[in-house]
mmCIF file of C-alpha atoms in Angstrom:
data_model
loop_
_atom_site.group_PDB
_atom_site.id
_atom_site.type_symbol
_atom_site.label_atom_id
_atom_site.label_comp_id
_atom_site.label_asym_id
_atom_site.label_seq_id
_atom_site.Cartn_x
_atom_site.Cartn_y
_atom_site.Cartn_z
ATOM 1 C CA MET A 252 -72.407 179.343 68.575
ATOM 2 C CA SER A 253 -75.628 178.295 70.332
ATOM 3 C CA VAL A 254 -75.642 177.559 74.053
ATOM 4 C CA LEU A 255 -76.299 173.909 73.228
ATOM 5 C CA ARG A 256 -72.640 173.309 72.513
ATOM 6 C CA PHE A 257 -71.817 173.635 76.223
ATOM 7 C CA ALA A 258 -73.443 170.271 76.850
ATOM 8 C CA LEU A 259 -70.496 168.722 75.067
ATOM 9 C CA LEU A 260 -67.748 170.934 76.464
ATOM 10 C CA ILE A 261 -67.787 169.778 79.552
ATOM 11 C CA GLY A 262 -60.534 180.513 92.361
ATOM 12 C CA ILE A 263 -57.568 181.061 93.599
ATOM 13 C CA LEU A 264 -56.416 183.948 91.426
ATOM 14 C CA SER A 265 -59.758 185.433 90.459
ATOM 15 C CA SER A 266 -58.337 188.938 90.356
ATOM 16 C CA ALA A 267 -55.465 188.006 88.042
ATOM 17 C CA ALA A 268 -55.235 189.850 84.740
ATOM 18 C CA PRO A 269 -52.803 190.129 81.853
ATOM 19 C CA ALA A 270 -49.613 191.864 82.928
ATOM 20 C CA ALA A 271 -49.197 195.561 82.234
ATOM 21 C CA THR A 272 -46.303 194.738 79.923
ATOM 22 C CA ALA A 273 -48.301 192.137 78.022
ATOM 23 C CA SER A 274 -47.802 193.820 74.651
ATOM 24 C CA SER A 275 -44.035 193.607 74.958
ATOM 25 C CA LEU A 276 -44.366 189.892 75.756
ATOM 26 C CA CYS A 277 -46.521 189.244 72.690
ATOM 27 C CA THR A 278 -49.595 188.255 74.657
ATOM 28 C CA PRO A 279 -52.418 187.010 72.409
ATOM 29 C CA SER A 280 -55.527 189.153 71.979
ATOM 30 C CA PHE A 281 -58.447 188.767 69.618
ATOM 31 C CA PRO A 282 -59.901 192.046 68.352
ATOM 32 C CA MET A 283 -63.015 192.030 66.232
ATOM 33 C CA GLN A 284 -62.527 192.902 62.583
ATOM 34 C CA SER A 285 -65.777 193.968 60.973
ATOM 35 C CA GLY A 286 -66.149 193.804 57.229
ATOM 36 C CA ASP A 287 -68.586 193.437 54.399
ATOM 37 C CA ARG A 288 -70.016 189.894 54.687
ATOM 38 C CA VAL A 289 -66.928 188.209 56.157
ATOM 39 C CA GLY A 290 -65.690 190.286 59.095
ATOM 40 C CA TRP A 291 -64.498 188.242 62.119
ATOM 41 C CA LEU A 292 -66.612 189.167 65.156
ATOM 42 C CA GLY A 293 -65.790 186.527 67.741
ATOM 43 C CA ALA A 294 -65.305 182.771 68.112
ATOM 44 C CA ASP A 295 -64.467 180.015 70.566
ATOM 45 C CA VAL A 296 -61.998 177.069 70.786
ATOM 46 C CA ALA A 297 -58.692 179.004 70.176
ATOM 47 C CA PHE A 298 -56.116 176.241 69.953
ATOM 48 C CA SER A 299 -52.714 177.496 68.763
ATOM 49 C CA ILE A 300 -50.214 175.619 66.594
ATOM 50 C CA PRO A 301 -46.687 177.113 66.328
ATOM 51 C CA LEU A 302 -44.976 177.055 62.939
ATOM 52 C CA PRO A 303 -41.195 176.908 62.438
ATOM 53 C CA ASP A 304 -41.138 180.373 60.813
ATOM 54 C CA GLY A 305 -42.515 182.062 63.947
ATOM 55 C CA ARG A 306 -46.157 182.237 62.890
ATOM 56 C CA ASP A 307 -48.942 180.608 64.897
ATOM 57 C CA ILE A 308 -52.054 179.086 63.363
ATOM 58 C CA TRP A 309 -55.135 179.596 65.523
ATOM 59 C CA ILE A 310 -58.080 177.219 65.249
ATOM 60 C CA PHE A 311 -61.488 178.725 66.012
ATOM 61 C CA GLY A 312 -64.888 177.085 66.371
ATOM 62 C CA ASP A 313 -68.282 178.656 65.683
ATOM 63 C CA THR A 314 -67.404 182.120 64.361
ATOM 64 C CA LEU A 315 -69.571 185.243 64.223
ATOM 65 C CA TYR A 316 -68.972 187.362 61.141
ATOM 66 C CA GLY A 317 -70.200 190.360 59.150
ATOM 67 C CA GLU A 318 -70.304 194.120 59.583
ATOM 68 C CA LYS A 319 -71.882 193.650 63.021
ATOM 69 C CA ARG A 320 -73.102 190.786 65.175
ATOM 70 C CA VAL A 321 -76.571 189.605 64.164
ATOM 71 C CA VAL A 322 -78.910 187.101 65.808
ATOM 72 C CA ASN A 323 -81.968 185.983 63.844
ATOM 73 C CA SER A 324 -84.673 184.046 65.718
ATOM 74 C CA ASN A 325 -82.203 182.997 68.404
ATOM 75 C CA VAL A 326 -79.637 181.850 65.792
ATOM 76 C CA PRO A 327 -76.422 183.882 65.395
ATOM 77 C CA VAL A 328 -75.034 184.642 61.948
ATOM 78 C CA MET A 329 -71.922 182.478 61.945
ATOM 79 C CA VAL A 330 -69.777 179.882 60.237
ATOM 80 C CA ARG A 331 -68.816 176.690 62.039
ATOM 81 C CA ASN A 332 -65.060 177.233 62.075
ATOM 82 C CA SER A 333 -62.393 179.715 61.022
ATOM 83 C CA ILE A 334 -58.669 180.244 61.489
ATOM 84 C CA GLY A 335 -56.220 182.991 62.332
ATOM 85 C CA VAL A 336 -52.514 183.505 61.740
ATOM 86 C CA SER A 337 -50.580 185.456 64.347
ATOM 87 C CA THR A 338 -47.072 186.881 64.455
ATOM 88 C CA CYS A 339 -44.898 188.562 67.045
ATOM 89 C CA GLY A 340 -42.985 191.467 65.524
ATOM 90 C CA PRO A 341 -39.474 192.651 66.434
ATOM 91 C CA ASP A 342 -41.192 195.155 68.725
ATOM 92 C CA GLY A 343 -42.760 192.274 70.654
ATOM 93 C CA LYS A 344 -46.249 193.277 69.601
ATOM 94 C CA TRP A 345 -48.953 190.779 68.755
ATOM 95 C CA ARG A 346 -50.662 190.776 65.384
ATOM 96 C CA ILE A 347 -53.344 188.454 64.017
ATOM 97 C CA GLU A 348 -55.124 188.092 60.697
ATOM 98 C CA TYR A 349 -58.300 186.020 60.523
ATOM 99 C CA ALA A 350 -59.436 183.837 57.631
ATOM 100 C CA ILE A 351 -62.988 182.807 56.804
ATOM 101 C CA ARG A 352 -63.478 180.780 53.654
ATOM 102 C CA ARG A 353 -65.542 182.188 50.817
ATOM 103 C CA ASP A 354 -67.524 180.030 48.457
ATOM 104 C CA SER A 355 -67.646 180.600 44.697
ATOM 105 C CA SER A 356 -70.153 183.430 45.142
ATOM 106 C CA GLY A 357 -68.051 185.169 47.799
ATOM 107 C CA LYS A 358 -70.301 184.139 50.687
ATOM 108 C CA ALA A 359 -68.732 183.230 54.030
ATOM 109 C CA ASP A 360 -68.224 179.507 54.517
ATOM 110 C CA ASP A 361 -66.698 177.074 57.012
ATOM 111 C CA TYR A 362 -62.921 176.972 56.689
ATOM 112 C CA PHE A 363 -62.959 173.180 57.190
ATOM 113 C CA ARG A 364 -65.861 171.720 55.231
ATOM 114 C CA THR A 365 -67.345 168.287 55.807
ATOM 115 C CA SER A 366 -68.576 166.084 52.971
ATOM 116 C CA ARG A 367 -71.152 164.337 55.186
ATOM 117 C CA PRO A 368 -74.677 165.620 54.490
ATOM 118 C CA LYS A 369 -76.327 167.684 57.238
ATOM 119 C CA THR A 370 -73.221 167.734 59.455
ATOM 120 C CA TRP A 371 -70.495 170.219 60.277
ATOM 121 C CA TYR A 372 -67.041 170.256 61.825
ATOM 122 C CA TRP A 373 -65.951 171.756 65.078
ATOM 123 C CA ALA A 374 -62.235 172.207 64.392
ATOM 124 C CA MET A 375 -60.172 171.496 67.481
ATOM 125 C CA ASP A 376 -56.482 170.986 68.320
ATOM 126 C CA GLY A 377 -53.661 170.383 65.881
ATOM 127 C CA PHE A 378 -50.017 169.451 65.551
ATOM 128 C CA ARG A 379 -47.176 169.955 63.111
ATOM 129 C CA VAL A 380 -45.082 167.287 61.396
ATOM 130 C CA ASN A 381 -42.252 168.739 59.321
ATOM 131 C CA GLN A 382 -43.893 171.400 57.112
ATOM 132 C CA ASP A 383 -47.458 170.094 57.385
ATOM 133 C CA VAL A 384 -50.114 170.990 59.962
ATOM 134 C CA TRP A 385 -52.761 168.495 61.050
ATOM 135 C CA VAL A 386 -56.066 169.514 62.674
ATOM 136 C CA THR A 387 -58.544 167.298 64.527
ATOM 137 C CA LEU A 388 -62.131 167.694 63.357
ATOM 138 C CA LEU A 389 -65.168 166.680 65.396
ATOM 139 C CA CYS A 390 -68.238 165.806 63.319
ATOM 140 C CA VAL A 391 -71.499 167.236 64.685
ATOM 141 C CA ARG A 392 -75.095 167.088 63.491
ATOM 142 C CA ALA A 393 -78.422 168.498 64.637
ATOM 143 C CA THR A 394 -80.978 166.265 66.285
ATOM 144 C CA ASN A 395 -84.509 166.678 67.536
ATOM 145 C CA SER A 396 -83.849 164.509 70.576
ATOM 146 C CA ALA A 397 -84.265 166.472 73.785
ATOM 147 C CA SER A 398 -81.809 164.156 75.534
ATOM 148 C CA ALA A 399 -79.117 165.149 73.041
ATOM 149 C CA MET A 400 -79.676 168.871 73.695
ATOM 150 C CA GLY A 401 -80.255 169.549 70.009
ATOM 151 C CA PHE A 402 -77.044 168.064 68.604
ATOM 152 C CA GLU A 403 -74.893 164.966 68.706
ATOM 153 C CA THR A 404 -71.396 163.995 67.693
ATOM 154 C CA CYS A 405 -70.954 161.797 64.644
ATOM 155 C CA GLY A 406 -67.276 160.919 64.306
ATOM 156 C CA SER A 407 -63.857 162.523 64.020
ATOM 157 C CA ASP A 408 -61.512 163.156 61.115
ATOM 158 C CA LEU A 409 -58.140 164.729 60.458
ATOM 159 C CA ALA A 410 -57.281 167.565 58.088
ATOM 160 C CA ARG A 411 -53.791 168.040 56.678
ATOM 161 C CA ILE A 412 -52.707 171.527 55.629
ATOM 162 C CA SER A 413 -49.739 171.042 53.335
ATOM 163 C CA ASN A 414 -46.913 173.526 53.893
ATOM 164 C CA PRO A 415 -49.123 176.531 54.811
ATOM 165 C CA GLY A 416 -47.949 179.611 52.930
ATOM 166 C CA PRO A 417 -48.757 183.297 53.503
ATOM 167 C CA ASP A 418 -52.357 183.222 52.177
ATOM 168 C CA PRO A 419 -54.746 180.907 54.095
ATOM 169 C CA GLN A 420 -57.300 181.171 51.285
ATOM 170 C CA LYS A 421 -54.844 179.235 49.109
ATOM 171 C CA TRP A 422 -53.865 176.548 51.581
ATOM 172 C CA LYS A 423 -54.309 173.006 50.311
ATOM 173 C CA ILE A 424 -56.344 170.828 52.681
ATOM 174 C CA ARG A 425 -56.852 167.080 52.493
ATOM 175 C CA TYR A 426 -59.248 165.209 54.779
ATOM 176 C CA PHE A 427 -58.711 161.782 56.348
ATOM 177 C CA PRO A 428 -61.309 159.671 58.183
ATOM 178 C CA LEU A 429 -60.359 158.672 61.709
ATOM 179 C CA VAL A 430 -63.155 157.329 63.963
ATOM 180 C CA PRO A 431 -66.620 156.678 62.497
ATOM 181 C CA ASP A 432 -70.002 157.519 63.962
ATOM 182 C CA GLY A 433 -71.170 155.398 66.900
ATOM 183 C CA ALA A 434 -68.038 155.274 69.072
ATOM 184 C CA HIS A 435 -69.232 157.947 71.562
ATOM 185 C CA ALA A 436 -65.578 158.908 72.051
ATOM 186 C CA TYR A 437 -63.825 160.783 69.270
ATOM 187 C CA PRO A 438 -60.122 161.748 69.280
ATOM 188 C CA SER A 439 -60.137 165.557 69.070
ATOM 189 C CA ALA A 440 -59.897 167.008 72.601
ATOM 190 C CA THR A 441 -56.164 167.749 72.356
ATOM 191 C CA THR A 442 -53.078 166.333 70.627
ATOM 192 C CA VAL A 443 -49.387 166.007 71.416
ATOM 193 C CA VAL A 444 -46.445 164.679 69.418
ATOM 194 C CA VAL A 445 -44.304 162.309 71.502
ATOM 195 C CA ASP A 446 -41.248 160.793 69.847
ATOM 196 C CA ASP A 447 -42.477 158.946 66.739
ATOM 197 C CA PHE A 448 -46.197 159.129 67.575
ATOM 198 C CA VAL A 449 -48.963 161.678 67.873
ATOM 199 C CA ASP A 450 -51.265 161.114 70.851
ATOM 200 C CA LEU A 451 -54.880 162.134 70.282
ATOM 201 C CA PHE A 452 -57.175 162.380 73.305
ATOM 202 C CA ALA A 453 -60.906 161.716 73.387
ATOM 203 C CA ILE A 454 -63.560 162.404 76.018
ATOM 204 C CA ASP A 455 -65.809 159.402 76.565
ATOM 205 C CA GLU A 456 -69.317 160.826 76.359
ATOM 206 C CA LYS A 457 -70.666 158.072 78.608
ATOM 207 C CA GLY A 458 -70.459 157.632 82.376
ATOM 208 C CA SER A 459 -68.027 159.813 84.308
ATOM 209 C CA LYS A 460 -66.524 161.302 81.099
ATOM 210 C CA PRO A 461 -62.993 159.827 81.353
ATOM 211 C CA LEU A 462 -60.290 161.069 79.003
ATOM 212 C CA LEU A 463 -59.037 158.291 76.723
ATOM 213 C CA VAL A 464 -55.922 158.257 74.566
ATOM 214 C CA THR A 465 -55.240 157.022 71.058
ATOM 215 C CA ARG A 466 -52.108 157.368 68.968
ATOM 216 C CA ILE A 467 -50.901 157.194 65.386
ATOM 217 C CA PRO A 468 -47.287 156.593 64.323
ATOM 218 C CA LEU A 469 -46.040 159.623 62.417
ATOM 219 C CA ALA A 470 -45.014 157.288 59.615
ATOM 220 C CA GLY A 471 -48.641 156.128 59.373
ATOM 221 C CA LEU A 472 -50.330 159.509 58.967
ATOM 222 C CA GLY A 473 -51.003 158.755 55.311
ATOM 223 C CA ASP A 474 -53.666 156.324 56.574
ATOM 224 C CA PRO A 475 -54.633 157.540 60.078
ATOM 225 C CA ARG A 476 -57.570 155.188 60.593
ATOM 226 C CA GLY A 477 -55.553 152.168 59.469
ATOM 227 C CA HIS A 478 -52.751 152.946 61.934
ATOM 228 C CA LEU A 479 -54.816 154.137 64.904
ATOM 229 C CA GLU A 480 -54.090 152.501 68.279
ATOM 230 C CA TYR A 481 -55.553 152.959 71.758
ATOM 231 C CA LEU A 482 -54.198 152.429 75.262
ATOM 232 C CA SER A 483 -56.132 149.520 76.731
ATOM 233 C CA LYS A 484 -56.989 148.694 80.336
ATOM 234 C CA ASP A 485 -54.128 146.190 80.455
ATOM 235 C CA ASP A 486 -51.648 148.975 79.510
ATOM 236 C CA ALA A 487 -51.109 147.617 76.002
ATOM 237 C CA TRP A 488 -51.451 149.592 72.793
ATOM 238 C CA LYS A 489 -54.037 147.812 70.660
ATOM 239 C CA PRO A 490 -55.051 148.463 67.039
ATOM 240 C CA GLY A 491 -58.187 150.487 66.323
ATOM 241 C CA PHE A 492 -60.216 152.154 69.070
ATOM 242 C CA ASP A 493 -62.517 150.390 71.540
ATOM 243 C CA PRO A 494 -63.614 152.952 74.166
ATOM 244 C CA SER A 495 -65.079 150.218 76.383
ATOM 245 C CA ASP A 496 -61.608 148.621 76.676
ATOM 246 C CA ALA A 497 -59.628 151.864 76.889
ATOM 247 C CA LYS A 498 -57.701 152.896 79.987
ATOM 248 C CA PRO A 499 -58.569 156.410 81.186
ATOM 249 C CA ALA A 500 -55.689 158.862 81.075
ATOM 250 C CA MET A 501 -57.804 161.003 83.421
ATOM 251 C CA ALA A 502 -60.764 159.731 85.405
ATOM 252 C CA GLN A 503 -62.620 162.929 84.497
ATOM 253 C CA GLY A 504 -61.487 164.906 81.515
ATOM 254 C CA SER A 505 -62.819 167.493 79.118
ATOM 255 C CA SER A 506 -63.717 167.458 75.450
ATOM 256 C CA GLU A 507 -61.523 170.574 75.073
ATOM 257 C CA LEU A 508 -58.270 171.049 76.999
ATOM 258 C CA SER A 509 -54.532 171.358 76.478
ATOM 259 C CA ILE A 510 -51.751 168.927 77.368
ATOM 260 C CA ARG A 511 -48.308 170.433 76.771
ATOM 261 C CA TYR A 512 -44.743 169.508 77.720
ATOM 262 C CA HIS A 513 -42.532 171.816 79.824
ATOM 263 C CA PRO A 514 -38.909 170.765 79.451
ATOM 264 C CA GLU A 515 -37.751 173.128 82.199
ATOM 265 C CA MET A 516 -39.917 171.146 84.647
ATOM 266 C CA LYS A 517 -39.664 167.808 82.869
ATOM 267 C CA LYS A 518 -43.437 167.645 83.291
ATOM 268 C CA TRP A 519 -46.561 167.628 81.173
ATOM 269 C CA LEU A 520 -49.153 170.228 82.170
ATOM 270 C CA ALA A 521 -52.882 169.988 81.516
ATOM 271 C CA VAL A 522 -55.017 173.147 81.588
ATOM 272 C CA MET A 523 -58.786 172.718 81.537
ATOM 273 C CA PHE A 524 -62.032 173.815 83.131
ATOM 274 C CA ALA A 525 -63.201 171.752 86.079
ATOM 275 C CA PRO A 526 -65.372 168.955 84.686
ATOM 276 C CA GLU A 527 -68.472 169.949 86.668
ATOM 277 C CA PRO A 528 -71.099 171.610 84.421
ATOM 278 C CA PHE A 529 -71.011 175.416 84.402
ATOM 279 C CA SER A 530 -67.816 175.536 86.451
ATOM 280 C CA ARG A 531 -66.004 178.837 86.915
ATOM 281 C CA ASP A 532 -62.679 177.198 87.830
ATOM 282 C CA ILE A 533 -59.743 176.553 85.527
ATOM 283 C CA LEU A 534 -57.540 173.689 86.684
ATOM 284 C CA LEU A 535 -53.883 172.763 86.349
ATOM 285 C CA ARG A 536 -52.719 169.168 86.486
ATOM 286 C CA SER A 537 -49.222 167.750 85.954
ATOM 287 C CA ALA A 538 -47.828 164.353 85.013
ATOM 288 C CA PRO A 539 -44.532 162.714 84.001
ATOM 289 C CA THR A 540 -46.085 161.463 80.732
ATOM 290 C CA PRO A 541 -49.052 162.689 78.668
ATOM 291 C CA VAL A 542 -51.056 159.615 79.701
ATOM 292 C CA GLY A 543 -50.411 160.153 83.410
ATOM 293 C CA PRO A 544 -50.487 159.569 86.266
ATOM 294 C CA TRP A 545 -51.969 163.048 86.693
ATOM 295 C CA THR A 546 -51.888 165.001 89.945
ATOM 296 C CA ASN A 547 -54.887 166.249 91.868
ATOM 297 C CA ASP A 548 -56.614 169.351 90.583
ATOM 298 C CA LYS A 549 -55.065 172.722 91.337
ATOM 299 C CA VAL A 550 -57.437 175.638 90.795
ATOM 300 C CA ILE A 551 -55.382 178.395 89.188
ATOM 301 C CA TYR A 552 -58.095 180.808 88.094
ATOM 302 C CA SER A 553 -61.769 181.545 88.675
ATOM 303 C CA VAL A 554 -63.283 183.385 85.758
ATOM 304 C CA PRO A 555 -64.801 186.742 86.800
ATOM 305 C CA GLU A 556 -67.696 186.321 84.366
ATOM 306 C CA LYS A 557 -68.921 183.447 86.557
ATOM 307 C CA THR A 558 -68.049 184.928 89.957
ATOM 308 C CA PRO A 559 -71.027 186.576 91.759
ATOM 309 C CA GLY A 560 -70.142 190.049 92.960
ATOM 310 C CA ASN A 561 -67.614 190.653 90.209
ATOM 311 C CA THR A 562 -68.451 193.520 87.853
ATOM 312 C CA LYS A 563 -68.186 191.100 84.897
ATOM 313 C CA TYR A 564 -70.631 188.579 86.355
ATOM 314 C CA ASP A 565 -73.785 187.769 84.406
ATOM 315 C CA LYS A 566 -76.175 185.003 85.440
ATOM 316 C CA ASP A 567 -76.707 184.075 81.774
ATOM 317 C CA THR A 568 -72.991 183.597 81.081
ATOM 318 C CA PHE A 569 -71.146 180.288 80.931
ATOM 319 C CA CYS A 570 -67.462 179.738 80.200
ATOM 320 C CA TYR A 571 -65.392 176.908 78.714
ATOM 321 C CA ALA A 572 -62.466 176.157 76.352
ATOM 322 C CA GLY A 573 -59.618 176.564 78.845
ATOM 323 C CA LYS A 574 -56.234 175.782 77.305
ATOM 324 C CA GLU A 575 -52.552 176.727 77.500
ATOM 325 C CA HIS A 576 -50.282 178.394 74.906
ATOM 326 C CA PRO A 577 -46.661 177.735 75.982
ATOM 327 C CA GLU A 578 -45.077 179.507 72.984
ATOM 328 C CA PHE A 579 -46.133 182.874 74.483
ATOM 329 C CA GLU A 580 -45.208 182.247 78.108
ATOM 330 C CA HIS A 581 -41.661 183.610 78.715
ATOM 331 C CA GLY A 582 -41.583 181.902 82.123
ATOM 332 C CA ASP A 583 -45.214 182.702 82.949
ATOM 333 C CA LEU A 584 -48.356 180.653 82.370
ATOM 334 C CA VAL A 585 -50.516 181.814 79.448
ATOM 335 C CA PHE A 586 -53.946 180.370 78.777
ATOM 336 C CA THR A 587 -57.221 181.331 77.150
ATOM 337 C CA TYR A 588 -60.889 180.693 77.780
ATOM 338 C CA VAL A 589 -64.177 181.755 76.172
ATOM 339 C CA CYS A 590 -67.498 182.878 77.658
ATOM 340 C CA ASN A 591 -70.866 182.581 75.958
ATOM 341 C CA THR A 592 -74.453 183.302 77.009
ATOM 342 C CA PHE A 593 -77.599 181.276 77.493
ATOM 343 C CA ALA A 594 -79.518 184.367 76.363
ATOM 344 C CA VAL A 595 -78.458 184.072 72.719
ATOM 345 C CA PRO A 596 -79.727 187.537 71.604
ATOM 346 C CA LYS A 597 -77.149 189.064 73.977
ATOM 347 C CA LEU A 598 -74.443 188.049 71.496
ATOM 348 C CA ALA A 599 -75.582 190.943 69.316
ATOM 349 C CA THR A 600 -75.270 193.523 72.094
ATOM 350 C CA GLU A 601 -72.809 192.216 74.695
ATOM 351 C CA LEU A 602 -69.557 192.674 72.784
ATOM 352 C CA SER A 603 -67.411 191.810 75.798
ATOM 353 C CA ILE A 604 -68.279 188.118 75.464
ATOM 354 C CA TYR A 605 -67.679 185.380 72.924
ATOM 355 C CA PHE A 606 -64.075 185.761 71.998
ATOM 356 C CA PRO A 607 -60.976 184.226 73.624
ATOM 357 C CA GLN A 608 -59.861 185.889 76.850
ATOM 358 C CA THR A 609 -56.123 185.651 77.592
ATOM 359 C CA ILE A 610 -54.674 185.315 81.083
ATOM 360 C CA ARG A 611 -50.971 185.728 81.810
ATOM 361 C CA MET A 612 -49.892 184.902 85.351
ATOM 362 C CA PRO A 613 -46.795 183.698 87.195
ATOM 363 C CA MET A 614 -46.347 179.964 86.724
ATOM 364 C CA PRO A 615 -48.082 178.310 89.714
ATOM 365 C CA GLU A 616 -45.905 176.337 92.080
ATOM 366 C CA LEU A 617 -46.449 172.641 91.594
ATOM 367 C CA GLN A 618 -46.466 170.187 94.449
ATOM 368 C CA LYS A 619 -43.037 168.806 95.199
ATOM 369 C CA SER A 620 -44.621 165.497 96.111
ATOM 370 C CA GLU A 621 -46.686 164.392 93.135
ATOM 371 C CA GLN A 622 -49.714 162.353 94.129
ATOM 372 C CA SER A 623 -52.435 161.056 91.880
ATOM 373 C CA GLY A 624 -55.997 161.038 93.131
ATOM 374 C CA ALA A 625 -59.633 160.645 92.247
ATOM 375 C CA ALA A 626 -60.033 164.375 91.641
ATOM 376 C CA GLY A 627 -56.982 164.644 89.447
ATOM 377 C CA GLY A 628 -57.123 161.621 87.249
ATOM 378 C CA GLN A 629 -55.500 158.271 87.114
#
């Protein structure tokens, strides 16, 4: 992935690290797997979708591949998205197998492929309904406009993976249009299933970058665009999606975060990087519903790669993609993030960056008195 993507992805426990017994707790890790033409050598995003049979599907964004990392003229050798399938064995150990699509000639290809000319998908969060898995897809295209930092978003779609079996190369995928180009807010940032609906969140690319919420009734997933609704400023659910009339779920959000329910707390938790550009802080917010009101920010982690004086610090590094994975927590808090570099050629030599980093820590204490505020959201 080029550093340009960070323009879109917008420390209390800085010494925290995965527990010594992480392997017995099935803590996610993402080893490189080199191979002729299609080895998996690092990626970002890393949303996880639990399946009823105990597997997890992992969604990755821009993915480096091959026998070794290669950067040609400041452009890494990569595909735009890939997936992984992880399991936790009876011994509690973590295992993952990656999948990169191959075209008819055997060449590496995007796992989720767009039909729009000169565009690609950044695959994002997903959800499961019965035996099918749905994935949000953000359309992106290159641009020569300096103000757009070399790319721009161009819509969002949904992909349905029907009853995913053991071989991801054989999974059947169908694509559904969701929000067309021009909205400047595209449901993809994170998703949650609540009762008979799936809520899909979108960062508004204008102004203060509020997080907006749309939803689709589960019974209407056969025609997602036709059944899409948004939460309006007057607290009503209205058909379609009008970002200018939408009520922010968070005053400042992120185009990539997690919102997950914790029944033991009867709370929804949001894990995300602080919305300031190039932040080193990962935040925790809580709310009684996925649309808020959200509490003030609680900094739970400062990434060492962005902390001056830390042995992992590098002035060229930036970090993003903070998100939680409750299915691996066992009473703790488990989240991942990814670091990249402004000095793109470093991707070929700095093998400690550009793959998901996993943090396991004790679940932070939440405020007994929940108060919403300007820093936290709504």
